[in-house]
XYZ file of C-alpha atoms in Angstrom:
381
model
C 80.864 48.774 94.986
C 83.004 51.708 93.821
C 83.650 51.910 90.059
C 86.783 50.117 88.905
C 89.483 52.419 87.552
C 90.495 50.717 84.305
C 93.732 52.691 84.028
C 94.817 51.719 87.542
C 93.967 48.092 86.801
C 95.996 48.312 83.589
C 98.957 49.632 85.574
C 98.626 46.821 88.110
C 98.638 44.274 85.264
C 101.631 45.911 83.566
C 103.601 45.490 86.780
C 103.086 41.727 86.476
C 105.989 40.491 84.316
C 103.898 37.982 82.364
C 106.197 37.341 79.404
C 104.952 34.200 77.645
C 104.617 31.636 79.191
C 105.085 33.199 82.655
C 101.856 34.038 84.508
C 103.630 36.805 86.409
C 100.760 37.397 88.832
C 98.374 38.892 86.257
C 95.770 36.121 86.370
C 96.056 35.861 90.145
C 95.224 39.568 90.348
C 92.232 39.235 88.001
C 90.996 36.105 89.755
C 90.874 37.917 93.108
C 89.236 41.035 91.670
C 86.546 39.147 89.761
C 85.845 36.765 92.645
C 85.281 39.715 94.973
C 82.765 41.056 92.455
C 80.755 37.836 92.457
C 82.232 36.036 89.451
C 82.821 32.286 89.681
C 86.463 31.878 88.684
C 88.327 28.744 87.654
C 91.947 28.360 86.677
C 92.183 26.272 83.517
C 95.914 25.611 83.386
C 97.253 23.177 80.804
C 100.668 22.292 79.443
C 102.425 24.757 81.725
C 100.150 27.604 80.572
C 97.962 29.607 82.966
C 94.402 30.476 81.939
C 91.386 31.931 83.734
C 87.672 31.289 83.207
C 85.263 33.633 84.972
C 81.475 33.661 84.843
C 78.857 35.927 86.404
C 75.295 34.648 86.238
C 73.649 31.293 85.817
C 75.608 28.508 84.147
C 74.176 27.667 80.771
C 72.181 30.885 80.540
C 70.851 31.236 77.006
C 71.970 34.883 76.890
C 75.670 35.027 77.672
C 78.068 37.734 76.548
C 81.659 36.552 76.314
C 84.987 38.347 76.310
C 88.326 36.877 75.278
C 91.748 38.353 75.916
C 95.287 37.616 77.040
C 97.632 38.821 79.741
C 100.848 37.351 78.335
C 103.207 39.723 76.545
C 106.161 39.478 74.198
C 109.721 39.952 75.540
C 110.897 43.523 76.085
C 113.878 43.196 73.744
C 116.775 45.528 74.488
C 115.744 46.955 77.845
C 118.423 49.650 77.591
C 116.534 51.081 74.604
C 113.444 51.758 76.726
C 113.008 55.211 78.230
C 110.769 53.725 80.954
C 110.731 50.550 83.007
C 108.954 48.009 80.754
C 107.062 46.736 83.788
C 106.738 50.028 85.652
C 103.533 51.460 84.111
C 105.063 54.941 84.269
C 102.761 57.760 83.184
C 104.265 60.784 81.440
C 102.107 63.587 80.033
C 99.018 61.417 80.123
C 100.635 58.400 78.439
C 101.281 55.092 80.181
C 104.416 53.156 79.179
C 105.044 49.457 79.567
C 105.026 46.088 77.861
C 101.423 45.115 77.253
C 99.918 48.593 77.551
C 98.548 48.209 74.032
C 98.667 44.456 73.457
C 96.570 43.855 75.427
C 96.440 44.403 79.163
C 94.500 47.644 78.674
C 91.825 45.705 76.799
C 91.560 43.081 79.546
C 91.460 45.758 82.240
C 88.835 47.812 80.393
C 86.505 44.863 79.917
C 86.985 43.483 83.435
C 86.268 46.948 84.855
C 83.213 47.386 82.612
C 81.852 43.940 83.501
C 82.324 44.382 87.258
C 80.672 47.798 87.271
C 77.824 46.507 85.114
C 76.898 43.500 87.225
C 77.308 45.544 90.426
C 75.021 48.382 89.343
C 72.529 46.765 86.958
C 72.650 42.963 87.272
C 71.684 41.669 83.812
C 69.152 39.020 82.880
C 71.842 36.711 81.605
C 75.496 35.871 82.113
C 78.908 37.322 81.371
C 81.924 35.105 80.698
C 85.581 36.135 80.581
C 88.172 33.788 79.066
C 91.663 35.137 79.742
C 94.720 33.257 78.516
C 98.440 33.398 79.147
C 99.363 31.860 75.783
C 98.260 34.151 72.951
C 101.732 35.450 72.124
C 103.242 31.941 72.211
C 102.284 28.776 70.377
C 98.648 29.145 71.497
C 98.310 25.388 71.945
C 97.187 25.486 75.576
C 95.606 28.906 75.902
C 92.219 29.825 74.476
C 91.925 26.299 73.073
C 92.251 24.924 76.614
C 89.575 27.328 77.825
C 87.206 26.313 75.038
C 87.871 22.633 75.730
C 87.047 23.276 79.383
C 83.835 25.036 78.413
C 82.784 22.121 76.240
C 83.461 19.637 79.030
C 81.544 21.761 81.562
C 78.637 22.620 79.231
C 79.531 26.297 79.367
C 78.456 28.417 76.395
C 78.932 31.952 75.120
C 76.187 33.336 72.891
C 78.555 35.884 71.332
C 82.128 36.922 72.058
C 84.197 40.073 71.836
C 87.994 39.772 71.567
C 89.757 42.838 72.936
C 92.817 42.899 70.678
C 93.995 46.327 69.451
C 92.190 46.851 66.142
C 92.503 50.546 65.300
C 95.406 51.617 63.037
C 95.649 55.306 63.971
C 92.537 56.681 65.683
C 90.323 55.229 68.372
C 87.165 53.772 66.874
C 88.176 53.617 63.229
C 88.279 49.833 62.786
C 86.907 46.568 64.148
C 87.635 43.052 62.952
C 84.896 40.695 61.760
C 87.302 38.016 60.575
C 90.928 37.179 59.958
C 93.028 35.778 57.168
C 94.443 32.309 57.507
C 98.158 31.767 58.042
C 100.307 28.960 56.648
C 104.067 28.499 56.880
C 105.833 26.013 54.596
C 109.372 24.787 55.292
C 111.366 23.373 52.356
C 114.549 21.297 52.387
C 116.381 20.821 49.066
C 118.850 17.938 48.852
C 121.252 17.527 45.958
C 124.796 16.233 45.746
C 127.836 18.033 47.108
C 130.790 18.597 44.817
C 133.636 20.852 43.663
C 132.523 24.144 42.152
C 135.030 23.607 39.299
C 133.281 20.357 38.351
C 129.553 21.110 38.581
C 128.692 18.169 36.324
C 129.804 15.837 39.118
C 127.407 17.434 41.623
C 123.736 18.269 41.753
C 123.394 21.824 43.005
C 120.221 22.333 45.090
C 120.501 26.132 44.983
C 119.054 26.680 41.475
C 116.146 24.417 42.384
C 115.513 26.494 45.489
C 115.758 29.743 43.544
C 113.435 28.442 40.836
C 110.762 27.256 43.251
C 110.893 30.396 45.392
C 110.612 32.573 42.281
C 107.637 30.590 40.996
C 105.849 30.792 44.332
C 106.515 34.470 45.009
C 105.587 35.612 41.492
C 102.285 33.720 41.447
C 99.055 35.667 42.043
C 96.996 33.633 44.468
C 93.759 35.601 43.991
C 92.364 39.102 43.567
C 90.613 39.323 46.933
C 86.992 38.732 47.921
C 84.062 40.749 49.262
C 85.482 40.935 52.787
C 89.175 40.071 52.288
C 92.167 41.600 50.551
C 94.152 39.486 48.111
C 96.101 36.617 49.644
C 99.853 37.104 49.957
C 102.896 34.849 49.867
C 106.242 35.983 51.253
C 109.583 34.186 51.034
C 110.892 34.782 54.558
C 114.242 32.955 54.488
C 116.634 31.136 52.135
C 119.635 29.471 53.777
C 122.601 27.377 52.661
C 125.087 27.709 55.516
C 127.930 27.283 53.026
C 131.019 29.431 53.754
C 133.166 27.877 51.005
C 133.312 29.407 47.535
C 134.660 26.267 45.869
C 132.035 23.835 47.169
C 128.584 23.138 45.790
C 126.481 22.444 48.900
C 124.559 19.253 49.451
C 121.438 20.936 50.751
C 119.693 24.226 51.439
C 116.483 25.421 53.017
C 113.764 27.996 52.440
C 110.574 29.087 54.178
C 107.482 30.864 52.905
C 104.523 32.344 54.764
C 101.071 32.666 53.185
C 98.292 34.863 54.543
C 95.152 33.695 52.782
C 91.505 34.641 52.402
C 88.358 32.574 52.073
C 89.142 31.521 48.497
C 91.590 29.040 49.978
C 92.034 26.622 52.834
C 95.203 25.339 54.408
C 94.776 22.004 52.637
C 94.207 23.449 49.156
C 97.269 25.665 49.514
C 99.332 22.714 50.744
C 98.270 20.755 47.656
C 99.234 23.672 45.408
C 102.653 24.002 47.047
C 103.216 20.259 46.668
C 102.381 20.364 42.955
C 104.874 23.191 42.334
C 107.461 21.386 44.436
C 107.008 18.123 42.515
C 107.440 19.861 39.168
C 110.714 21.537 40.190
C 112.026 18.331 41.743
C 111.284 16.424 38.539
C 112.973 19.027 36.328
C 116.108 19.377 38.463
C 116.591 15.955 40.039
C 116.853 17.644 43.431
C 114.905 16.007 46.250
C 112.581 18.501 47.933
C 110.845 17.846 51.240
C 108.171 20.109 52.678
C 106.552 20.446 56.078
C 103.599 22.749 56.665
C 102.266 24.509 59.756
C 98.773 25.987 59.519
C 98.365 28.537 62.300
C 94.730 29.190 61.468
C 92.165 29.094 58.683
C 90.510 32.224 57.361
C 87.120 32.998 58.860
C 84.491 35.693 58.938
C 81.530 36.571 61.124
C 79.127 38.023 58.530
C 77.988 41.580 59.261
C 74.858 41.448 61.378
C 73.563 41.793 64.915
C 76.917 41.427 66.714
C 78.927 43.751 64.487
C 76.042 46.256 64.513
C 75.971 46.170 68.329
C 79.702 46.844 68.652
C 79.803 49.432 65.869
C 76.920 51.390 67.381
C 78.661 51.529 70.758
C 81.936 52.612 69.166
C 80.204 55.356 67.195
C 78.315 56.588 70.248
C 81.517 56.894 72.310
C 84.005 58.061 69.642
C 81.926 59.697 66.907
C 83.536 57.367 64.357
C 81.913 54.576 62.370
C 84.359 51.670 62.484
C 85.401 49.979 59.281
C 84.563 46.260 59.270
C 87.938 44.718 58.491
C 89.643 41.344 58.145
C 93.178 42.748 57.914
C 96.175 41.983 60.104
C 97.629 38.774 61.449
C 96.001 36.010 63.412
C 94.334 36.264 66.819
C 92.594 33.920 69.219
C 89.341 34.784 67.485
C 90.336 32.003 65.083
C 89.606 29.538 67.895
C 86.532 31.271 69.308
C 84.810 31.362 65.908
C 84.202 27.616 66.203
C 82.282 28.241 69.452
C 80.103 31.287 68.729
C 79.919 34.486 66.623
C 82.961 36.639 67.386
C 84.242 40.114 66.548
C 87.248 42.103 67.734
C 87.542 45.659 68.954
C 90.237 47.366 70.969
C 92.789 50.129 71.164
C 95.020 51.813 68.608
C 97.808 49.310 67.994
C 100.622 51.486 66.635
C 103.115 50.727 69.433
C 102.351 47.068 70.160
C 105.478 44.895 70.494
C 107.680 47.988 70.158
C 110.239 49.511 72.505
C 108.423 52.035 74.723
C 105.032 50.448 74.018
C 102.466 52.915 75.341
C 98.825 53.979 75.503
C 97.169 57.309 76.287
C 95.429 56.910 79.638
C 92.350 58.615 78.208
C 92.022 55.807 75.657
C 91.842 53.204 78.422
C 88.903 55.025 80.002
C 87.293 55.452 76.585
C 87.649 51.754 75.868
C 85.961 50.914 79.173
C 83.115 53.255 78.227
C 82.721 51.471 74.880
C 82.683 48.042 76.505
C 80.226 49.263 79.140
C 77.873 50.529 76.445
C 78.133 47.227 74.553
C 77.080 45.344 77.701
C 74.200 47.734 78.414
C 72.924 47.532 74.854
C 73.295 43.760 74.631
C 71.287 43.102 77.776
C 68.806 45.951 77.235
């Protein structure tokens, strides 16, 4: 079988308009390509989300290398601001433009191409599994979680897993992820008593209570960081009253905070801390404060060891750089995979992801395929 051109496959995927939750033809394309190469493919659709499970090799093989990625992309935004068709995969001066070029259709294409070439030329003593979702950029309720649920039900197992998210800040090979911070969003509603601004004693203004609580939360130092994580952060992301009148004290107002936390904390301990601060302000002000919390993921880490050494060695061999082992950035689907098996992340430079004119140098796509190919060779050696 002729080698798979990872850049051409990337372009074919870019031309599939798979804006979350639309499948757009991307998984259909991958399904056909992988099936032709001898992979057993199964669509694992759930809740209106399209997902693909593909395995080469014996089911339940004790030595199985897994890859996780997504073909869904964020909306293009103002299309008139693009200098190229967001779904055209236009190449100018060696750079491919399009939504998903960086995040992360190039990563999916590079690994699929590496895996197909590998099993075609040197069939390994083991198995390779690809879990590709169409729901990473959305709520992620029926994407990788659905694939992992399917694997549990079917007694499928990955020994280790590589997530192909873009991980490098500026130069190819400079960073890989061995964990991620947790993410928690807390929504507050403050309810007082509406009244005339000239007679504040007849009202109970919820705005000072909101300002006091937000100041207390944002000025608090959560921690100083840990061995593998930076210090946790809390950001006040919105404060709203919706009150256009200057002579009315509003009855209620709302605020939202987002916390990115390390392994000092858990979602539950932070929720308890927020509740204690909330209760104190409510008691002092007489304003009723309700809170709802959404935990997008807990912090986790895959301790440095065999898997990170394997990936780092391949990256160094192909780029000449020793990647930093990092836990920075937002969340990824690795937060789900880490419950299944050891997981690390490595992918492209992510400077243009989610931006207008998102792009990737074509040479980087080929380089990424070379890195993934070396990882597979070294793992099964």
